[in-house]
Amino acid sequence: VHVAESGGGLVRPGGSLTLSCEITGSWMEMYSMGWYRQTPGMAREMVARINNRGVAEYSQSAEDRFAVYFGNAGHKVFLRLNNVNARDTAVYYCNLRAIERAPGDGLTDFWGQGTQVTVSS
């Protein structure tokens, strides 16, 4: 499984940005796809994710500002960041949580390398 993020960069406070993620490879069953973020010295935190029933879940800071959605083709997931502020500055990681080969394997997390988002004027 290969996870590749893109779309990070510098954005002004109040601005918007869309992060993209494409996941390739094979797995038995997807549980969720989504986005996490991490700042230096802090634990990685969930931002937004969608489960295999299409139900989206957001962190309190992301709700009402961010939107997570699947692409129309392939295994792609996007994160639209709106009305960003300095606290949104972080490395954003795309995540696939899946059963890799057999039901007894349990769930495995696959991660990308991350993409930096910096909010600054």
PDB file of C-alpha atoms in Angstrom:
ATOM      1  CA  VAL A   1       0.000   0.000   0.000  1.00  0.00           C
ATOM      2  CA  HIS A   2       1.328   3.412  -0.960  1.00  0.00           C
ATOM      3  CA  VAL A   3      -0.153   6.631   0.372  1.00  0.00           C
ATOM      4  CA  ALA A   4       0.738   9.925  -1.330  1.00  0.00           C
ATOM      5  CA  GLU A   5      -0.404  13.374  -0.184  1.00  0.00           C
ATOM      6  CA  SER A   6      -0.152  16.632  -2.087  1.00  0.00           C
ATOM      7  CA  GLY A   7      -1.461  20.171  -1.960  1.00  0.00           C
ATOM      8  CA  GLY A   8       0.182  21.607   1.128  1.00  0.00           C
ATOM      9  CA  GLY A   9       1.769  25.031   1.187  1.00  0.00           C
ATOM     10  CA  LEU A  10       1.545  28.535   2.554  1.00  0.00           C
ATOM     11  CA  VAL A  11      -1.899  30.030   3.012  1.00  0.00           C
ATOM     12  CA  ARG A  12      -3.000  33.308   4.558  1.00  0.00           C
ATOM     13  CA  PRO A  13      -5.259  33.442   7.612  1.00  0.00           C
ATOM     14  CA  GLY A  14      -8.850  33.155   6.497  1.00  0.00           C
ATOM     15  CA  GLY A  15      -7.850  31.490   3.252  1.00  0.00           C
ATOM     16  CA  SER A  16      -8.574  28.043   1.836  1.00  0.00           C
ATOM     17  CA  LEU A  17      -6.571  25.076   0.660  1.00  0.00           C
ATOM     18  CA  THR A  18      -7.344  21.592  -0.637  1.00  0.00           C
ATOM     19  CA  LEU A  19      -5.195  18.594   0.235  1.00  0.00           C
ATOM     20  CA  SER A  20      -5.258  15.520  -1.986  1.00  0.00           C
ATOM     21  CA  CYS A  21      -4.399  11.923  -1.241  1.00  0.00           C
ATOM     22  CA  GLU A  22      -4.142   8.954  -3.552  1.00  0.00           C
ATOM     23  CA  ILE A  23      -3.809   5.443  -2.166  1.00  0.00           C
ATOM     24  CA  THR A  24      -2.611   2.579  -4.322  1.00  0.00           C
ATOM     25  CA  GLY A  25      -2.009  -1.079  -3.673  1.00  0.00           C
ATOM     26  CA  SER A  26      -4.304  -3.757  -2.369  1.00  0.00           C
ATOM     27  CA  TRP A  27      -6.114  -4.551   0.860  1.00  0.00           C
ATOM     28  CA  MET A  28      -9.001  -6.709   1.839  1.00  0.00           C
ATOM     29  CA  GLU A  29     -11.454  -4.192   3.261  1.00  0.00           C
ATOM     30  CA  MET A  30     -11.276  -0.487   3.970  1.00  0.00           C
ATOM     31  CA  TYR A  31     -12.494   0.731   7.346  1.00  0.00           C
ATOM     32  CA  SER A  32     -11.810   4.454   6.876  1.00  0.00           C
ATOM     33  CA  MET A  33      -9.775   7.000   4.960  1.00  0.00           C
ATOM     34  CA  GLY A  34      -8.944  10.398   6.288  1.00  0.00           C
ATOM     35  CA  TRP A  35      -6.593  13.054   7.522  1.00  0.00           C
ATOM     36  CA  TYR A  36      -4.530  13.595  10.653  1.00  0.00           C
ATOM     37  CA  ARG A  37      -2.114  16.354  11.580  1.00  0.00           C
ATOM     38  CA  GLN A  38       0.875  16.806  13.811  1.00  0.00           C
ATOM     39  CA  THR A  39       2.908  19.710  15.153  1.00  0.00           C
ATOM     40  CA  PRO A  40       6.378  19.444  16.729  1.00  0.00           C
ATOM     41  CA  GLY A  41       6.292  17.880  20.170  1.00  0.00           C
ATOM     42  CA  MET A  42       2.624  16.990  19.937  1.00  0.00           C
ATOM     43  CA  ALA A  43       0.794  13.747  19.258  1.00  0.00           C
ATOM     44  CA  ARG A  44      -0.760  13.141  15.872  1.00  0.00           C
ATOM     45  CA  GLU A  45      -4.445  14.034  15.975  1.00  0.00           C
ATOM     46  CA  MET A  46      -7.391  13.113  13.802  1.00  0.00           C
ATOM     47  CA  VAL A  47      -8.746  15.972  11.698  1.00  0.00           C
ATOM     48  CA  ALA A  48     -11.382  14.304   9.535  1.00  0.00           C
ATOM     49  CA  ARG A  49     -12.131  10.858   8.202  1.00  0.00           C
ATOM     50  CA  ILE A  50     -14.807   8.938   6.316  1.00  0.00           C
ATOM     51  CA  ASN A  51     -15.728   5.366   7.075  1.00  0.00           C
ATOM     52  CA  ASN A  52     -16.749   2.664   4.611  1.00  0.00           C
ATOM     53  CA  ARG A  53     -20.401   3.644   5.015  1.00  0.00           C
ATOM     54  CA  GLY A  54     -19.645   7.188   3.857  1.00  0.00           C
ATOM     55  CA  VAL A  55     -20.073   8.701   7.316  1.00  0.00           C
ATOM     56  CA  ALA A  56     -17.687  11.580   7.997  1.00  0.00           C
ATOM     57  CA  GLU A  57     -16.217  12.391  11.385  1.00  0.00           C
ATOM     58  CA  TYR A  58     -14.478  15.670  12.295  1.00  0.00           C
ATOM     59  CA  SER A  59     -12.419  16.964  15.173  1.00  0.00           C
ATOM     60  CA  GLN A  60     -13.951  19.832  17.092  1.00  0.00           C
ATOM     61  CA  SER A  61     -11.520  22.309  15.528  1.00  0.00           C
ATOM     62  CA  ALA A  62     -12.264  21.095  11.983  1.00  0.00           C
ATOM     63  CA  GLU A  63     -16.030  20.856  12.192  1.00  0.00           C
ATOM     64  CA  ASP A  64     -17.823  23.658  10.276  1.00  0.00           C
ATOM     65  CA  ARG A  65     -14.546  24.721   8.571  1.00  0.00           C
ATOM     66  CA  PHE A  66     -13.115  21.642   6.857  1.00  0.00           C
ATOM     67  CA  ALA A  67     -14.657  19.098   4.516  1.00  0.00           C
ATOM     68  CA  VAL A  68     -13.436  15.563   3.811  1.00  0.00           C
ATOM     69  CA  TYR A  69     -14.652  13.716   0.745  1.00  0.00           C
ATOM     70  CA  PHE A  70     -13.802  10.860  -1.596  1.00  0.00           C
ATOM     71  CA  GLY A  71     -12.749  11.316  -5.200  1.00  0.00           C
ATOM     72  CA  ASN A  72     -14.928  10.070  -8.026  1.00  0.00           C
ATOM     73  CA  ALA A  73     -12.432   7.496  -9.238  1.00  0.00           C
ATOM     74  CA  GLY A  74      -9.718   5.467  -7.640  1.00  0.00           C
ATOM     75  CA  HIS A  75      -8.881   5.495  -3.978  1.00  0.00           C
ATOM     76  CA  LYS A  76      -8.643   9.221  -3.411  1.00  0.00           C
ATOM     77  CA  VAL A  77      -9.585  11.349  -0.458  1.00  0.00           C
ATOM     78  CA  PHE A  78      -9.517  15.128  -0.196  1.00  0.00           C
ATOM     79  CA  LEU A  79      -9.530  17.629   2.634  1.00  0.00           C
ATOM     80  CA  ARG A  80     -10.800  21.121   1.988  1.00  0.00           C
ATOM     81  CA  LEU A  81      -9.570  23.577   4.592  1.00  0.00           C
ATOM     82  CA  ASN A  82     -11.572  26.804   4.850  1.00  0.00           C
ATOM     83  CA  ASN A  83     -11.109  29.876   7.027  1.00  0.00           C
ATOM     84  CA  VAL A  84      -7.750  28.639   8.270  1.00  0.00           C
ATOM     85  CA  ASN A  85      -5.884  30.140  11.210  1.00  0.00           C
ATOM     86  CA  ALA A  86      -2.404  29.839  12.680  1.00  0.00           C
ATOM     87  CA  ARG A  87      -3.448  26.850  14.810  1.00  0.00           C
ATOM     88  CA  ASP A  88      -4.021  24.894  11.608  1.00  0.00           C
ATOM     89  CA  THR A  89      -0.302  25.028  10.835  1.00  0.00           C
ATOM     90  CA  ALA A  90       0.924  21.420  10.893  1.00  0.00           C
ATOM     91  CA  VAL A  91       2.071  18.472   8.845  1.00  0.00           C
ATOM     92  CA  TYR A  92      -1.040  16.791   7.490  1.00  0.00           C
ATOM     93  CA  TYR A  93      -1.002  13.033   7.005  1.00  0.00           C
ATOM     94  CA  CYS A  94      -3.343  10.925   4.931  1.00  0.00           C
ATOM     95  CA  ASN A  95      -4.436   7.652   6.493  1.00  0.00           C
ATOM     96  CA  LEU A  96      -5.958   4.411   5.319  1.00  0.00           C
ATOM     97  CA  ARG A  97      -7.263   2.126   8.032  1.00  0.00           C
ATOM     98  CA  ALA A  98      -7.999  -1.309   6.614  1.00  0.00           C
ATOM     99  CA  ILE A  99      -8.033  -5.041   7.051  1.00  0.00           C
ATOM    100  CA  GLU A 100      -4.937  -5.914   5.101  1.00  0.00           C
ATOM    101  CA  ARG A 101      -5.280  -9.608   4.145  1.00  0.00           C
ATOM    102  CA  ALA A 102      -7.737 -11.560   6.285  1.00  0.00           C
ATOM    103  CA  PRO A 103     -10.432 -10.687   8.852  1.00  0.00           C
ATOM    104  CA  GLY A 104      -8.331 -12.109  11.659  1.00  0.00           C
ATOM    105  CA  ASP A 105      -5.546  -9.614  10.912  1.00  0.00           C
ATOM    106  CA  GLY A 106      -7.385  -6.775  12.568  1.00  0.00           C
ATOM    107  CA  LEU A 107      -7.047  -3.200  11.362  1.00  0.00           C
ATOM    108  CA  THR A 108      -3.805  -1.757  10.002  1.00  0.00           C
ATOM    109  CA  ASP A 109      -2.976   1.942   9.611  1.00  0.00           C
ATOM    110  CA  PHE A 110      -1.161   3.045   6.463  1.00  0.00           C
ATOM    111  CA  TRP A 111       0.358   6.536   6.362  1.00  0.00           C
ATOM    112  CA  GLY A 112       1.762   8.909   3.815  1.00  0.00           C
ATOM    113  CA  GLN A 113       4.876  11.048   4.254  1.00  0.00           C
ATOM    114  CA  GLY A 114       2.824  14.100   5.132  1.00  0.00           C
ATOM    115  CA  THR A 115       2.391  17.522   3.571  1.00  0.00           C
ATOM    116  CA  GLN A 116       3.170  20.780   5.350  1.00  0.00           C
ATOM    117  CA  VAL A 117       0.472  23.409   5.736  1.00  0.00           C
ATOM    118  CA  THR A 118       1.622  26.776   7.034  1.00  0.00           C
ATOM    119  CA  VAL A 119      -0.852  29.530   7.852  1.00  0.00           C
ATOM    120  CA  SER A 120       0.830  32.909   7.910  1.00  0.00           C
ATOM    121  CA  SER A 121       0.359  36.427   6.621  1.00  0.00           C
TER     122      SER A 121
END
